[in-house]
Amino acid sequence: MARADTLARAGELDRPELAYLVPFRTADGMRETELTWAELARDTDWATARLREHGLTAGQRALLTASGFEGFWGHAVIRALKDLRVTYGIAEAMGWDHRRTSVFHRELRPHAVIGLSAETLEGLSGAADIGEMFRPTRVVLARPAAVPMLRAVGVSACLFSAVGPALALECPERGGAHVNAAEWRINDREGELSIAAGEQRTSPLPETPLGIPGRVVAGRCGCGSEDPRVLFAEARQPLSSRS
């Protein structure tokens, strides 16, 4: 049987509603929640709209830095890039894989770099000027500890982070990282974030303290979104001295 026929037959098979068991860290240790295929599809639609706000469109190139255990949101971002017809490369977000980030950035010359971590920047700083490297990149979406490091060297970085089982993604207004209000209820209590499943989420999750310092901004953003925005407490990490 030809491969195309095999894939067509496989597509007709029933599959369980469950797509992932999502592990995430809370204030009291690790926890798991379920992620269905329908929820993943909605997460993809939301991520697609957010990336489109940053100007991503067909024919562009992107570099995604992510770890395997982050598949619960990484899958939604990858599917969003595919829906936008953006060519992408993937590097590990851990510092030991910083050379792959460097190679992809040089060879792809990406319109967007998504998911940059402080660990990757630490690794790159030993061999490159990260300001010169990323200032020409039109869209840089970085994790909370990496954003102040990038902004300090003139890179207009926006926030991009997991918040428990949810994804937070800052718009070009740079007023905090949006969280999908249709799927999640995000709050802050005594300076730390908590999350619960929203009304559209079929997988239950009661309000869960995450132990992440930050606060939530409600109200309409300058981009027009009513989604709440997360502002993380600054966790700047100094770049290592060059050898």
Short mmCIF file of N, CA and C in Angstrom, two decimals, residues 151 158-159 170-178 215-218 221-223 227-231:
data_model
loop_
_atom_site.label_atom_id
_atom_site.label_comp_id
_atom_site.label_asym_id
_atom_site.label_seq_id
_atom_site.Cartn_x
_atom_site.Cartn_y
_atom_site.Cartn_z
N ARG A 151 16.46 43.43 26.12
CA ARG A 151 16.12 44.85 26.06
C ARG A 151 17.30 45.71 26.50
N CYS A 158 9.59 40.78 23.12
CA CYS A 158 8.30 40.62 23.77
C CYS A 158 8.28 39.33 24.57
N LEU A 159 7.40 39.28 25.57
CA LEU A 159 7.30 38.13 26.46
C LEU A 159 6.64 36.94 25.79
N GLU A 170 2.99 38.03 24.48
CA GLU A 170 2.84 39.48 24.45
C GLU A 170 2.62 39.98 23.03
N CYS A 171 1.75 40.97 22.88
CA CYS A 171 1.50 41.58 21.58
C CYS A 171 2.50 42.70 21.34
N PRO A 172 2.51 43.30 20.15
CA PRO A 172 3.46 44.38 19.86
C PRO A 172 3.31 45.61 20.76
N GLU A 173 2.19 45.74 21.48
CA GLU A 173 2.02 46.87 22.40
C GLU A 173 2.94 46.75 23.61
N ARG A 174 3.42 45.55 23.90
CA ARG A 174 4.35 45.28 25.00
C ARG A 174 3.79 45.76 26.35
N GLY A 175 2.52 45.41 26.59
CA GLY A 175 1.88 45.77 27.86
C GLY A 175 1.66 44.58 28.76
N GLY A 176 2.39 43.49 28.53
CA GLY A 176 2.20 42.26 29.28
C GLY A 176 1.82 41.13 28.35
N ALA A 177 2.04 39.90 28.79
CA ALA A 177 1.80 38.73 27.94
C ALA A 177 0.34 38.27 28.07
N HIS A 178 -0.37 38.23 26.96
CA HIS A 178 -1.78 37.84 26.95
C HIS A 178 -1.94 36.34 27.24
N ARG A 215 2.01 39.72 38.27
CA ARG A 215 0.67 40.28 38.47
C ARG A 215 -0.10 40.26 37.16
N VAL A 216 -1.40 40.38 37.27
CA VAL A 216 -2.29 40.30 36.11
C VAL A 216 -2.91 41.67 35.86
N VAL A 217 -2.90 42.09 34.60
CA VAL A 217 -3.51 43.36 34.19
C VAL A 217 -4.78 43.05 33.41
N ALA A 218 -5.92 43.55 33.88
CA ALA A 218 -7.19 43.34 33.21
C ALA A 218 -7.52 44.56 32.34
N CYS A 221 -6.52 45.94 25.99
CA CYS A 221 -5.15 46.29 25.61
C CYS A 221 -5.18 47.25 24.42
N GLY A 222 -4.08 47.94 24.21
CA GLY A 222 -3.97 48.83 23.06
C GLY A 222 -4.12 48.11 21.74
N CYS A 223 -3.87 46.79 21.71
CA CYS A 223 -4.03 46.01 20.49
C CYS A 223 -5.50 45.66 20.21
N ASP A 227 -8.16 39.97 26.41
CA ASP A 227 -7.49 38.93 27.18
C ASP A 227 -6.65 39.56 28.30
N PRO A 228 -6.65 38.96 29.49
CA PRO A 228 -5.80 39.49 30.56
C PRO A 228 -4.33 39.38 30.19
N ARG A 229 -3.51 40.24 30.81
CA ARG A 229 -2.08 40.26 30.53
C ARG A 229 -1.30 39.98 31.80
N VAL A 230 -0.22 39.20 31.64
CA VAL A 230 0.64 38.85 32.76
C VAL A 230 1.91 39.68 32.69
N LEU A 231 2.27 40.27 33.82
CA LEU A 231 3.56 40.94 33.97
C LEU A 231 4.36 40.13 34.99
#
